Every structure is written in C-alpha cells, then in structure tokens.
XYZ file of C-alpha atoms in Angstrom:
732
model
C 60.209 -11.175 4.588
C 56.935 -11.525 2.674
C 57.388 -11.492 -1.182
C 55.940 -8.315 -2.797
C 53.545 -10.635 -5.169
C 52.227 -12.402 -2.172
C 51.119 -9.212 -0.765
C 49.875 -8.245 -3.615
C 47.791 -11.049 -3.971
C 46.545 -10.921 -0.417
C 45.348 -7.236 -1.384
C 43.770 -8.401 -4.551
C 40.167 -8.888 -4.817
C 39.282 -12.621 -6.284
C 35.721 -13.640 -6.214
C 33.417 -16.163 -7.934
C 30.468 -14.895 -9.391
C 27.329 -16.920 -9.064
C 27.186 -20.456 -10.539
C 27.442 -20.389 -14.322
C 28.333 -22.984 -16.675
C 31.346 -22.957 -16.316
C 32.232 -20.473 -13.331
C 34.109 -17.620 -13.997
C 37.179 -16.273 -12.275
C 37.258 -12.816 -11.574
C 40.475 -10.695 -10.666
C 41.277 -6.843 -10.530
C 44.885 -5.322 -11.767
C 46.018 -1.705 -10.674
C 46.326 0.407 -13.686
C 49.975 1.583 -14.220
C 51.221 -0.522 -11.345
C 54.611 0.453 -10.572
C 56.007 -2.624 -8.663
C 58.293 -5.335 -9.976
C 57.000 -7.910 -12.665
C 55.726 -10.541 -12.955
C 53.091 -9.571 -10.535
C 51.188 -12.838 -9.235
C 47.267 -12.273 -9.424
C 45.497 -15.271 -8.755
C 46.298 -18.855 -7.979
C 44.260 -21.302 -10.444
C 41.750 -23.861 -9.132
C 43.782 -26.599 -10.871
C 42.825 -30.241 -9.819
C 45.229 -31.662 -7.625
C 45.064 -35.195 -8.869
C 46.374 -33.968 -12.229
C 50.099 -34.057 -12.099
C 50.615 -34.204 -15.809
C 49.605 -32.012 -18.549
C 50.259 -28.460 -19.743
C 48.568 -25.382 -18.772
C 47.341 -23.741 -21.602
C 46.254 -19.774 -21.471
C 44.272 -18.319 -24.138
C 42.166 -15.501 -25.111
C 41.927 -12.741 -27.793
C 44.754 -12.834 -30.660
C 46.489 -9.995 -29.285
C 46.739 -11.507 -25.591
C 47.821 -14.560 -26.846
C 50.466 -13.299 -28.874
C 52.062 -10.602 -27.215
C 50.868 -11.398 -23.240
C 50.840 -9.962 -21.213
C 49.601 -12.513 -19.256
C 51.030 -15.946 -18.195
C 50.688 -19.145 -15.767
C 53.197 -20.019 -13.580
C 53.655 -23.649 -13.994
C 55.163 -24.740 -10.926
C 52.552 -22.728 -8.672
C 49.678 -22.416 -10.877
C 49.147 -18.539 -10.257
C 47.992 -16.430 -13.158
C 50.712 -13.547 -13.650
C 50.893 -10.254 -15.454
C 54.070 -9.267 -17.009
C 53.789 -5.683 -17.258
C 51.752 -2.479 -16.703
C 48.703 -2.072 -17.921
C 46.583 1.206 -19.405
C 42.812 1.206 -18.585
C 42.481 3.885 -21.240
C 44.175 1.469 -23.768
C 41.973 -1.528 -22.615
C 39.634 -1.998 -19.683
C 39.399 -5.848 -19.570
C 40.620 -8.945 -20.364
C 39.112 -12.217 -21.274
C 40.963 -14.901 -20.523
C 40.570 -19.014 -20.797
C 42.578 -21.513 -18.807
C 43.038 -25.309 -19.806
C 44.939 -28.310 -18.616
C 45.939 -30.260 -21.648
C 48.249 -32.989 -22.920
C 50.733 -33.055 -25.482
C 48.314 -34.484 -28.045
C 45.847 -31.593 -27.254
C 43.406 -33.509 -24.780
C 41.989 -31.704 -22.295
C 42.410 -32.723 -18.834
C 40.753 -29.732 -16.998
C 39.021 -26.725 -18.066
C 38.193 -25.013 -19.986
C 37.776 -22.274 -17.243
C 37.416 -18.373 -18.115
C 38.906 -15.510 -16.338
C 37.854 -12.056 -16.244
C 40.833 -9.752 -15.370
C 39.431 -6.170 -14.970
C 41.972 -3.156 -15.204
C 41.443 -0.916 -12.099
C 41.450 2.864 -12.945
C 43.819 5.408 -11.726
C 43.163 9.190 -11.993
C 45.983 9.667 -14.559
C 43.871 11.698 -16.947
C 43.698 15.665 -17.253
C 39.887 16.683 -18.052
C 39.640 19.460 -20.624
C 36.895 21.377 -21.839
C 35.468 21.676 -25.329
C 36.467 25.158 -26.278
C 38.976 27.043 -24.720
C 36.994 30.373 -25.198
C 33.690 30.456 -25.039
C 31.520 33.639 -26.383
C 27.678 34.088 -25.737
C 25.347 36.959 -25.952
C 23.261 37.377 -22.591
C 20.204 39.330 -22.999
C 18.782 41.899 -20.434
C 15.381 40.556 -18.607
C 16.906 37.074 -18.631
C 15.612 35.187 -15.714
C 18.001 34.083 -12.720
C 19.115 30.475 -12.656
C 18.117 29.907 -16.376
C 21.345 28.655 -17.845
C 22.383 30.581 -21.114
C 25.501 28.632 -21.963
C 26.539 24.876 -20.941
C 30.004 24.136 -20.465
C 31.277 20.781 -21.993
C 34.492 18.860 -20.501
C 35.694 15.531 -21.106
C 37.713 13.117 -18.798
C 39.259 9.682 -20.152
C 39.098 8.084 -16.563
C 36.654 5.374 -15.920
C 33.129 6.446 -16.143
C 31.066 6.588 -13.190
C 34.129 6.917 -10.914
C 35.443 9.635 -9.105
C 38.386 9.452 -11.395
C 35.570 11.062 -14.184
C 33.563 12.739 -11.596
C 33.735 16.410 -13.110
C 32.939 19.621 -11.244
C 32.751 23.187 -12.528
C 33.582 26.476 -10.857
C 33.890 30.006 -11.496
C 37.440 31.361 -10.650
C 37.027 35.034 -11.409
C 34.687 37.723 -12.854
C 36.137 40.846 -14.620
C 34.955 43.236 -14.229
C 33.539 42.781 -10.714
C 30.917 45.462 -10.971
C 27.937 46.024 -10.121
C 28.646 42.581 -8.340
C 31.405 40.288 -7.910
C 28.730 37.332 -8.261
C 26.888 38.171 -11.559
C 26.906 34.599 -12.365
C 26.298 31.278 -11.107
C 27.410 27.825 -12.354
C 26.004 24.537 -11.474
C 29.183 22.541 -10.468
C 27.826 19.199 -11.522
C 26.041 20.243 -15.061
C 28.239 22.959 -16.093
C 25.222 25.300 -16.796
C 25.885 29.211 -16.487
C 23.375 31.112 -15.812
C 22.478 34.735 -14.128
C 23.066 34.931 -10.178
C 19.456 36.602 -8.582
C 21.720 39.428 -7.462
C 23.167 39.678 -11.461
C 19.946 39.547 -12.437
C 18.287 42.787 -10.784
C 21.801 44.349 -11.526
C 21.852 43.363 -15.310
C 18.446 45.078 -15.751
C 19.659 48.493 -14.602
C 23.069 48.265 -16.418
C 23.886 49.175 -19.833
C 24.922 46.944 -22.259
C 28.559 45.524 -21.737
C 30.688 42.352 -21.553
C 32.035 40.258 -18.620
C 34.868 37.865 -18.889
C 35.062 34.425 -16.804
C 37.273 32.322 -15.713
C 36.036 28.856 -15.562
C 37.647 25.749 -13.815
C 36.769 21.771 -14.589
C 38.103 19.271 -11.739
C 37.840 15.864 -11.338
C 37.454 13.898 -8.635
C 34.103 15.100 -7.183
C 33.633 17.371 -4.499
C 37.073 15.960 -3.115
C 39.703 18.578 -2.832
C 42.349 16.618 -5.014
C 42.153 16.154 -8.500
C 43.350 17.184 -11.836
C 41.938 20.347 -13.240
C 41.684 22.660 -16.380
C 40.653 26.155 -17.405
C 38.782 28.088 -20.152
C 37.483 31.632 -20.902
C 33.902 32.462 -20.942
C 33.167 36.143 -22.809
C 29.775 37.276 -22.249
C 28.361 40.247 -24.028
C 25.195 42.046 -22.706
C 22.734 43.384 -25.273
C 19.440 44.906 -25.260
C 16.463 43.128 -24.377
C 14.208 42.908 -27.253
C 11.307 40.652 -26.058
C 8.729 43.453 -26.095
C 4.820 42.928 -26.166
C 3.133 42.363 -29.450
C -0.439 44.334 -30.197
C -3.539 42.182 -31.413
C -3.648 40.736 -34.919
C -6.943 40.905 -36.739
C -7.361 38.323 -39.367
C -10.157 37.854 -41.510
C -11.887 34.505 -41.656
C -11.975 32.559 -44.951
C -8.552 34.787 -45.926
C -7.680 34.095 -49.428
C -3.694 34.152 -49.683
C -1.207 32.118 -49.748
C -0.319 29.745 -46.557
C 1.602 29.725 -44.480
C 0.936 33.419 -44.229
C 3.005 35.731 -42.041
C 1.371 37.617 -39.310
C 3.759 38.869 -36.609
C 7.796 38.850 -35.524
C 9.397 38.093 -32.266
C 13.214 38.072 -31.514
C 15.407 37.402 -28.580
C 18.420 39.064 -28.660
C 20.646 36.690 -26.191
C 22.305 33.444 -27.641
C 21.327 29.927 -28.077
C 17.801 30.649 -28.712
C 15.155 28.061 -29.495
C 11.356 29.655 -30.188
C 8.330 27.859 -28.742
C 4.561 28.535 -29.920
C 1.309 27.177 -27.960
C -2.222 28.331 -29.023
C -4.971 28.487 -27.021
C -7.446 26.869 -28.193
C -5.163 24.680 -30.843
C -4.903 26.608 -33.918
C -3.414 26.740 -36.936
C -0.048 28.931 -36.273
C 3.377 28.280 -36.136
C 7.231 29.930 -35.325
C 10.406 29.439 -37.261
C 13.819 29.643 -36.039
C 13.900 33.356 -36.835
C 10.863 34.258 -34.794
C 8.305 34.562 -37.375
C 4.803 33.859 -36.716
C 2.608 32.154 -39.124
C -0.986 31.322 -39.859
C -1.148 27.907 -41.987
C -4.612 27.970 -43.098
C -7.693 29.779 -43.293
C -9.712 30.605 -39.881
C -13.252 29.959 -39.428
C -14.743 32.574 -37.105
C -17.882 30.052 -36.437
C -14.853 27.359 -35.130
C -12.955 29.571 -33.163
C -13.391 33.520 -32.787
C -10.273 34.372 -31.260
C -6.865 32.744 -30.019
C -4.269 33.506 -27.635
C -0.988 32.501 -28.594
C 2.144 32.483 -26.227
C 5.829 32.541 -27.667
C 8.535 31.247 -25.346
C 12.566 32.053 -25.800
C 14.125 28.771 -24.268
C 17.410 27.408 -23.946
C 18.471 23.893 -25.432
C 16.945 22.159 -21.988
C 13.705 23.696 -22.992
C 13.585 26.137 -20.076
C 12.303 29.687 -20.722
C 14.740 32.707 -20.589
C 12.023 35.202 -19.701
C 8.241 35.362 -19.304
C 6.591 34.460 -22.826
C 5.103 37.084 -25.013
C 1.107 36.688 -25.560
C -0.442 37.255 -29.108
C -4.317 37.916 -29.164
C -5.388 36.936 -32.583
C -8.790 38.296 -33.561
C -11.076 36.230 -36.266
C -13.227 39.131 -37.730
C -16.938 37.900 -38.245
C -19.938 38.466 -40.168
C -23.588 37.980 -38.974
C -24.450 34.594 -40.432
C -25.579 32.830 -37.191
C -29.123 32.951 -35.451
C -29.058 32.240 -31.488
C -28.411 28.873 -30.158
C -30.392 27.919 -27.345
C -28.683 25.618 -24.702
C -29.893 22.062 -24.563
C -31.177 20.817 -21.069
C -31.482 17.183 -20.295
C -33.664 17.358 -17.416
C -36.470 19.669 -16.085
C -35.670 22.772 -13.457
C -36.718 21.662 -10.085
C -38.298 24.191 -7.916
C -39.425 23.632 -4.089
C -42.955 24.038 -3.436
C -43.847 26.681 -1.310
C -41.008 28.846 -2.964
C -41.220 32.828 -2.496
C -42.049 35.089 -5.452
C -38.102 36.049 -7.004
C -37.217 32.847 -6.456
C -34.771 32.254 -9.502
C -36.165 29.326 -11.551
C -33.171 29.601 -14.563
C -31.371 31.909 -16.710
C -31.401 31.138 -20.330
C -27.933 31.647 -21.911
C -28.330 31.448 -26.013
C -25.261 31.402 -27.860
C -24.451 33.320 -30.997
C -21.721 32.160 -33.126
C -20.784 35.955 -34.158
C -18.401 38.059 -32.333
C -18.898 38.863 -28.963
C -20.019 42.413 -28.198
C -21.011 43.059 -31.966
C -24.763 43.622 -32.434
C -24.707 40.414 -34.450
C -24.338 38.792 -30.911
C -26.695 40.998 -29.071
C -29.463 38.862 -27.543
C -32.800 39.956 -25.976
C -35.548 37.610 -24.628
C -39.451 37.339 -24.696
C -41.312 35.065 -22.894
C -43.907 33.209 -25.094
C -45.470 31.029 -22.633
C -47.375 30.072 -20.227
C -49.929 32.831 -20.887
C -51.321 34.174 -17.190
C -54.425 32.084 -16.221
C -57.973 33.987 -16.860
C -58.625 35.409 -13.605
C -55.332 35.085 -11.881
C -53.781 37.855 -9.868
C -50.426 37.270 -11.459
C -48.109 35.823 -13.466
C -46.666 32.375 -12.714
C -43.196 33.495 -14.072
C -41.098 36.538 -15.112
C -38.181 36.825 -17.347
C -35.757 39.997 -17.354
C -35.431 40.341 -21.395
C -31.974 41.372 -21.424
C -30.237 38.561 -19.238
C -32.552 35.948 -19.814
C -33.123 35.438 -16.168
C -36.502 33.546 -15.166
C -37.911 34.010 -11.433
C -40.821 32.992 -9.875
C -44.153 35.284 -10.333
C -46.659 35.941 -7.691
C -49.394 33.092 -8.844
C -49.088 30.389 -6.505
C -47.727 26.832 -7.847
C -48.612 23.211 -6.536
C -46.290 20.369 -6.107
C -46.169 17.530 -8.845
C -46.828 20.579 -11.562
C -45.154 20.190 -15.003
C -44.875 23.342 -16.969
C -43.290 24.176 -20.087
C -41.751 27.639 -20.652
C -41.092 29.246 -24.356
C -38.795 31.841 -24.647
C -37.692 33.507 -27.735
C -33.895 34.602 -28.083
C -33.507 37.093 -30.845
C -30.292 38.764 -32.041
C -29.384 41.991 -32.975
C -31.074 43.467 -29.926
C -34.401 42.418 -31.292
C -34.395 44.660 -34.240
C -36.102 44.398 -37.348
C -34.127 41.676 -39.546
C -32.186 39.753 -37.015
C -32.587 36.261 -36.173
C -34.234 34.408 -33.312
C -34.928 30.933 -32.097
C -37.459 29.770 -29.335
C -36.054 27.748 -26.299
C -37.811 25.504 -23.988
C -37.454 24.972 -20.383
C -39.315 22.404 -18.439
C -40.218 23.066 -14.705
C -41.199 20.677 -12.340
C -42.282 21.972 -8.509
C -40.796 19.314 -6.328
C -41.963 18.168 -2.872
C -40.267 19.605 0.312
C -39.447 18.226 3.291
C -42.545 19.050 5.315
C -43.470 15.930 7.209
C -41.584 14.626 10.279
C -41.156 10.753 10.319
C -43.579 8.977 13.007
C -43.333 5.419 14.876
C -46.411 3.159 13.956
C -46.483 2.079 17.713
C -45.605 4.832 20.331
C -46.075 2.228 23.563
C -44.346 -1.192 23.119
C -45.275 -4.190 25.274
C -42.826 -4.539 28.099
C -40.064 -7.111 26.910
C -38.490 -9.559 29.335
C -34.623 -10.474 29.451
C -32.833 -12.696 31.382
C -30.222 -11.130 33.108
C -27.402 -13.470 31.442
C -28.699 -12.149 27.764
C -25.476 -11.999 25.232
C -24.593 -8.223 24.272
C -26.018 -8.197 20.716
C -29.644 -9.666 21.876
C -32.358 -8.408 19.630
C -34.601 -6.326 21.999
C -37.193 -5.269 19.919
C -37.820 -3.619 16.266
C -39.601 -0.391 15.457
C -41.374 0.831 12.745
C -41.798 4.341 11.705
C -43.286 6.096 8.556
C -42.746 9.482 6.658
C -45.313 11.088 4.490
C -43.173 12.787 2.351
C -42.622 11.711 -1.407
C -38.957 12.205 -1.940
C -36.975 9.188 -1.057
C -34.309 11.441 0.504
C -36.920 13.244 2.671
C -37.859 9.847 3.844
C -34.671 8.981 4.982
C -34.685 8.577 9.266
C -32.203 8.723 11.939
C -32.643 7.174 15.051
C -31.598 7.504 18.527
C -32.412 6.561 22.532
C -33.527 10.001 23.996
C -33.728 8.961 27.385
C -33.577 5.942 30.015
C -30.368 4.514 28.662
C -27.267 6.703 30.590
C -25.019 3.815 31.109
C -25.101 2.939 27.336
C -26.664 -0.479 27.898
C -28.584 -0.505 24.530
C -28.062 0.160 20.917
C -29.873 1.045 17.888
C -28.964 -0.840 14.491
C -30.904 0.413 10.987
C -29.657 0.678 7.593
C -29.533 4.076 6.082
C -32.693 3.604 3.788
C -34.811 1.852 6.255
C -38.204 2.667 7.898
C -37.526 0.188 10.856
C -34.686 0.281 13.584
C -33.441 -2.870 15.652
C -32.917 -2.176 19.567
C -30.439 -4.527 20.682
C -28.467 -5.154 24.006
C -24.907 -3.716 24.148
C -23.971 -4.546 27.743
C -24.930 -7.116 30.357
C -27.686 -6.583 32.446
C -27.868 -6.655 36.347
C -30.954 -7.280 37.983
C -29.702 -5.942 41.113
C -28.731 -2.536 39.487
C -31.700 -1.988 37.592
C -34.745 -4.713 37.523
C -36.233 -2.664 34.638
C -35.446 0.095 31.776
C -37.660 2.361 30.341
C -36.497 3.694 26.772
C -37.587 6.495 24.905
C -36.150 6.016 21.328
C -36.536 9.022 18.874
C -37.095 9.186 15.148
C -35.784 12.411 13.086
C -35.490 12.952 9.510
C -32.106 13.241 8.297
C -32.775 16.218 5.984
C -33.872 19.376 7.665
C -37.614 19.799 8.020
C -39.560 22.713 6.552
C -42.313 24.102 8.345
C -43.578 22.678 12.213
C -41.283 20.410 13.881
C -41.731 16.491 14.939
C -44.812 15.992 16.653
C -45.740 13.141 19.640
C -45.688 10.111 17.237
C -41.639 10.989 16.695
C -40.869 8.932 20.034
C -41.630 5.168 21.071
C -41.280 3.919 24.679
C -39.698 0.699 25.362
C -39.820 -1.064 28.695
C -37.611 -3.990 29.114
C -37.838 -5.942 32.278
C -34.622 -7.623 33.491
C -35.383 -11.159 34.840
C -33.191 -12.138 37.881
C -30.757 -14.895 37.375
C -30.627 -17.410 40.054
C -26.996 -19.282 40.187
C -27.061 -22.949 40.608
C -26.670 -24.254 43.866
C -23.181 -24.877 45.196
C -21.984 -27.578 47.843
C -19.369 -26.788 50.232
C -17.159 -29.310 48.382
C -16.361 -30.083 45.182
C -15.853 -33.918 46.183
C -16.192 -35.966 48.937
C -14.554 -38.932 50.246
C -15.125 -41.198 52.891
C -13.077 -44.440 54.319
C -15.277 -47.250 56.082
C -14.369 -50.819 56.744
C -16.067 -53.590 54.843
C -17.790 -54.649 57.718
C -19.870 -51.429 58.557
C -23.226 -52.542 58.988
C -26.176 -50.886 57.161
C -27.647 -47.875 58.740
C -24.194 -46.697 59.513
C -23.960 -42.605 59.123
C -20.772 -42.022 56.605
C -21.074 -37.970 56.328
C -23.039 -35.414 55.536
C -23.578 -33.165 52.347
C -24.214 -29.219 52.914
C -24.511 -26.385 50.436
C -21.528 -23.790 50.545
C -24.076 -21.238 51.855
C -26.276 -22.174 54.672
C -28.408 -19.422 54.211
C -29.422 -20.349 50.341
C -32.820 -21.676 49.606
C -33.366 -25.657 50.470
C -31.935 -28.227 48.760
C -33.249 -31.592 47.636
C -30.326 -34.455 47.538
C -30.376 -37.695 45.866
C -27.680 -40.310 44.628
C -26.746 -41.280 40.981
C -24.956 -44.436 39.664
C -25.210 -46.313 43.322
C -24.774 -49.676 41.255
C -24.270 -51.800 43.893
C -26.792 -50.233 46.352
C -24.700 -49.952 49.302
C -25.487 -46.347 50.093
C -28.438 -43.986 50.639
C -28.949 -40.182 51.190
C -31.536 -38.440 53.298
C -33.289 -35.970 51.097
C -33.534 -33.052 53.273
C -30.564 -33.100 55.365
C -28.102 -34.869 53.162
C -26.882 -37.567 55.276
C -25.192 -40.364 53.636
C -25.947 -43.724 55.217
C -25.081 -47.622 54.202
C -27.915 -48.845 52.684
C -27.079 -52.612 53.556
C -24.215 -54.750 53.975
C -21.069 -54.054 52.315
C -21.180 -57.367 50.686
C -18.984 -58.175 48.096
C -16.599 -55.011 48.949
C -12.831 -55.841 49.284
C -10.139 -54.020 51.400
C -8.585 -51.064 48.795
C -11.222 -50.993 46.720
C -12.923 -47.732 45.624
C -16.805 -47.386 45.267
C -17.576 -44.016 43.702
C -20.954 -42.297 43.175
C -22.571 -39.177 42.072
C -24.432 -37.008 44.413
C -26.801 -34.407 43.051
C -28.288 -31.382 44.677
C -31.313 -29.299 43.557
C -33.190 -26.350 44.626
C -36.658 -27.496 46.069
C -38.329 -24.392 44.362
C -35.937 -24.497 41.619
C -35.785 -27.853 40.647
C -33.998 -27.396 37.249
C -31.280 -25.537 39.104
C -29.095 -28.280 40.436
C -25.286 -29.224 40.643
C -23.439 -32.468 41.751
C -20.445 -33.942 43.238
C -18.438 -36.984 43.478
C -18.488 -39.326 46.499
C -15.496 -41.904 46.744
C -15.780 -44.359 49.368
C -12.502 -46.248 50.182
C -12.999 -49.707 51.865
C -10.689 -50.636 54.725
C -10.174 -53.904 56.176
C -12.400 -54.910 58.848
C -11.195 -54.878 62.794
C -9.920 -58.330 64.204
C -12.952 -60.569 65.316
C -13.088 -60.997 69.347
C -14.129 -64.493 70.557
C -16.210 -63.761 74.103
C -15.264 -66.271 77.224
C -17.947 -68.057 79.555
C -17.397 -68.296 83.013
C -19.732 -69.894 85.624
C -21.203 -67.519 87.939
C -22.642 -68.312 91.640
C -26.223 -67.239 91.064
C -28.197 -69.400 88.602
C -31.336 -67.662 88.580
C -31.108 -65.119 86.310
C -34.324 -65.134 84.187
C -38.111 -65.374 84.827
C -39.747 -67.725 85.301
C -37.195 -69.561 86.856
C -35.973 -73.051 85.365
C -33.637 -75.515 86.165
C -32.076 -75.763 83.362
C -31.057 -71.816 82.520
C -27.742 -70.874 81.527
C -25.823 -67.977 82.845
C -23.675 -66.729 80.524
C -20.683 -64.354 81.668
C -18.284 -62.433 79.942
C -15.977 -59.230 80.059
C -15.525 -56.657 77.669
C -12.654 -57.798 76.427
C -12.711 -56.372 72.898
C -10.733 -52.870 73.028
C -12.819 -51.672 69.907
C -15.809 -51.411 72.099
C -16.146 -48.457 74.538
C -15.689 -49.094 78.207
C -15.429 -53.067 77.856
C -19.138 -53.073 76.735
C -20.410 -54.754 73.834
C -23.420 -56.830 72.912
C -23.060 -60.469 72.554
C -24.983 -62.003 69.108
C -26.681 -65.492 69.776
C -28.957 -67.403 67.691
C -31.179 -69.846 69.748
C -32.091 -72.277 67.781
C -35.450 -74.691 68.257
C -34.951 -77.412 71.121
C -37.807 -79.685 71.559
C -36.308 -80.540 74.861
C -36.742 -77.299 76.185
C -40.407 -75.921 77.010
C -40.416 -72.228 75.784
C -42.281 -69.966 77.891
C -45.300 -67.972 76.127
C -44.413 -64.689 77.466
C -41.301 -62.838 76.627
C -38.660 -63.303 79.131
C -37.794 -60.491 81.177
C -33.897 -60.312 81.449
C -32.074 -58.164 83.972
C -28.455 -57.124 82.335
C -25.730 -55.236 84.100
C -22.148 -54.241 83.202
C -20.230 -56.523 80.552
C -23.109 -59.092 80.426
C -25.634 -59.642 77.763
C -28.232 -62.425 78.015
C -30.271 -64.373 75.421
C -32.527 -66.698 76.471
C -33.771 -69.310 74.333
C-alpha cells in the first residue's frame, strides 16, 4: 500500500524557477490539511557524494524556533509538521544548507519558497448590515445610486474571494417586482428601466431590498451573507433655472452667489461646466457662484451646465442649464473682418453673382441698437459714361454682388464699405472695411497638340513591352496652372490595348509606349488616334481639331534564324577514306524555307569541305594522321542567302574507324599474250580475279606505278587497252 505522504508528494507541485543564483525550489502546501503529519513535501536535491554533515533548515525567526518545517535526515525530504492557515501566513521562505559540526558549509544555501494554497474557509460579509439611501424621482435607469461593499479574507484574485451580489427580495413588489437591478461583480445598485418608468409615475414611498453576497464567482457553491437596503423615494427637486443677468464690472465681494440647485437623492456630488469657460463654481450644497468681475467685451454670455453625479462620476439625470447674460454698454465700434487674400471672381460671371458678405462685428450686446450694423458702399464709384455699377451692396446684410458693368480678367479692385452701428443713426460709431477683388481667368481654352500628324514609326515585331514609340507635346492657352492640367487617352486604333500612354499629372507631354507584343501577321501597322482633354471642365466651346494627334506604327516582320534538320550531326568513316568521298548532307528543317549557304568552321586539319549550296560534306584530302577511335569535331554554319546576318550552326562529329584489311592481288598467266597495241613481244599479261569481298561483284581496279625503264621503248601515243571483267591493265 502506498504511504499517504508519498501520494501527496506525487500530487504536489514542485518546480524550479528560471535559473537564478542560487536556484529557488518552489512547493505548495494545502491550507488546513486534514491528513497525517508530518507531511512530506519535496525531496531536497542534496549532493550524493556528501555523506557527512548535518542538514540545517533556516528561515524567519518564528519558523526556525517553532517549526512548522523540518528535514528528514534519512530521506532528505522537506516536511511540514502541522496544518497551515493561509490567512495567518500565505508563504514561507526557507533556506537549506549542509554543514559540518564546526559550521563549515558543504552544500548550499538553497532557498525554498513554500506557498500555502488557499481553501475557501472564509465567509464574505457586508460592510453594513443595513444600508439606508434616498432615491430621487427622475433618476436614470442603470445609474448606480448605492455601491454595496463586502469583504472576503480568502486569497485575492482566486475564486475563493471572487464575490457576486444579488437581490433576493424586494418589498413591496409593486408596481413591479423588478424595480431595481444589482450589478453582480461591482455591487452597484440602480433602477431598472421598468423601475425608472414606474418610479416617475408613483408617489413618494420606500422599498426594502434583501441583498446577498456570495464567493466562488459564478459557481453554484460558495459561502454567502445577506444585508438589507432601505430605499426612500423622494420628490424630484432637479428643476430648470431661469436666466441670470449680471452687470459687467460688478463691484461686490467675490465669490458672489447667483443661483441654487438641489438633487434630493443621496450620495450626491455636484459638477459645474461653463461654455465658454468662465469664473463660476458650485459648492457641495448646490450653490452657484460667480468668482470674479465679468467683462462683456470679453464674453457676453455663458451657458452653465450643472450635473448631479454619483461617486463614479455618472450623471443621475440630465444636467441643468443656466444661461448667464452679461449686460452691456455701447462702447465698441464695429470691427471689420480681416482678409488675408483677395476675393476671386471668375471672368464672364453674370450680374448678381455673389462677391462677398461683410460681417462686421460689434462687441456690444447682440440684438441691441448698439450692435445694429448697416453698410454703405464708398468705392469704387461708377465709371463716367458707364451704364451701371460694377458692384451692388445690400445695406442691411452687407452682401456684395456683381452689377451690370463688365469686368475684365486680371483686374484688381479695392472695395471700400462703411459699417455703422445704431442702424446708421447720428452719434453711432463706424468703421471702414476694405475688400480686395481679383477677376480671375476661366478655363475657356481647350488643350491642343503641337503636331497632329506624327511621322510613321517603325517597330520590330519583337520589340519589348515598355518600348517608347513616340512623345507627343500639347499646349493650353489658359493662364491658371489648374486649367492647364491635361488628360490623355487613345481614342481609336488600339482595340486590343497594345499601346499605352504615360505622363506626369502636371506635364504637357505624353509618351506613347508599347504594352503588348506585336504580331506582323495580326496587323502590319497600327493607326492610333490620341486625344488630349482638359482635366477641368471647359467653359465655352468644346475642343477643336487640334485636340487629337495621329500616330502610325509600322510593324517590321521578324524573320527567324534558319533551322537545320538536326541539332548535331555524326558520321563514322575509315581512316583510309579517300579524298572526295561524300560523308553526309546538311539540310534545313523546312525544305520550303529561303535558300541557305553553308560553310565549315574550325576545320583545323583541313580534312573536310562542304558544298556551299547543297550542304554536301566531303573529304577534302586523305585523312593523314587520323587514328581509329579518334573523333574530329567541326562546326557547320548556315545562313540565309538573302539575309546573311541570320544564321545558325550545328556540330559535326567524325568518328574514325579502322581501315579495311588490305587485299593482295594474284597474278596468273593467260594464253593470250597480245593484249595491247601496238603489239610488243615484251607485253605482260596481268590477270587477277576479284577476290576482295569488299568490292562489289569481285571487280576492283588494280593500282600500279610504272617506273621508267630505258630497255623498254615507250610508244609516242597512248596505248589503247581492252578491259574485261576482273581484269585491269596498266601498260608501261
């Protein structure tokens, strides 16, 4: 039977942390262990060679004095002698050494970390047994008005201390049993959507909630505790505020109270925001203050927002708005708006076209006579003899429009307009506003090519995609750079998309490039029509005939180099092959192709020759020096007769064979002695049957060398000889 301590040892977690100096051993001990003691935890890695010495366990003073740890000297196991409580101490740091009696350290020290593994032995409890809170009508659903607090002393971050909050009961259950909702993890108590609707329609009253807190998270098991929440429903006192009028430069002690807000619910924090930011504040009682003097010229009006918030900064309800108006004095003249650049009006604009609108500003109170501004056009005056004015002005709105008088492109005009407050009445203040107006050009010229017919361009059939075909130039008579921007396109002649255009956005030239491979058989020429257009829409007549350019591309047919019927050639011949012997014939792969001319390259020995037209390869001379088994390689070159630049080549390898065995002729006398004329008594009859099996039919010539002999008279005319089968005659 396996001992309990050994079983627990196998189940314990023992690991060594990443390498440190020295390495620390780690072991866990279950809290409140109910088995037998001592409990063996982990075998210490003592050195086997050290048989002498005492194992010394040390740690904090309490650990060293009282236990609860020890080391079994026989087995070397670290053991615990009693149950451990994690809430009392969560971990222990020990140190193990092997020492001699005189205190000399033989091994160690080795640190050991013992962690007490938590058990769920603590019951959570609320911070209060009864919570009392006021809830105002008008509270938003889902906004917490109370945060329940509970504590579990089990190990933080584990399921044992993972708390959940629940509502167990609501009394009364009217008008709805689900008037409230409780966020399980945070304990945030809020009105439910149904409860918010019902609460706004109900009278004041109270509710009692029974709430529960449970550990072990969302698991069904765990310890729990309960508490009571008394909720008092009170009237909503969060009501709108009337505007506040404050005199600028008010001489009173600051902060100066100006209004009061109150939220009747509990756990309230007031927050104030001012648009634009201003010198205002709110205290914990909801009293609103202005903290310093106001200047209407700096800011005439403020919009304050007061929020009623919980401790998390969430609004219980919609904020209240308070409008603060600073009362004014008429001490400011109208101020003309600043313009950094002239107003641009396109030429040919019709009468009534809006030029600008003057919006002079008066720092006095809006809507008062002090800020009532009217306008008067001072210049330019109408030209003498002109039918009308170049500009018209609406004296109330300050809107300036074009009049009937024509304007020319490039004109620069300065408008002068007087802006007067108090509706132009006597005693009011005024300023003179100036507006610069420039009459600008319009896009009324279409771009055109400088050359509309391009000389034909020839391209070889094997031209690479991306090849530049032609560069076209275009011009635009407009003045504005934006109106001179051009767009190019191939309008006709390129159905297959063989060509493309390439240009920079602000460039006036375009490159016509090849995009696909050309085919002479598919089309021997291409007539392309390129069109140029203005990027900006034209004003007036459309593009003229100069907006297109024609480019003719001629395709040069690609003649492939000649091709032979073989990539390489070989021939085997005896070393005794005589000069003039036909070895083989080089031929084109296509007999119907253009005529070829042949030649040999690298015939270092001069043994071979080739007929230029037929391609027949012959021996040029006896193969003197060739040895059986040798190879002789030359290069055969072929080129078109009408296109010498187009050529091809192939290797010719000659394998030399052993010469046939020599055959010695046999001489036999014959009856007849008069074989040659003129008749001579010293004629010789040579007879020999064709015994050489290498000669067809037994026939073969004899080869003789007739040396000069002074005793034999030579005829002055050739000797006519008669030959017959198997007989060759040579006369001296």
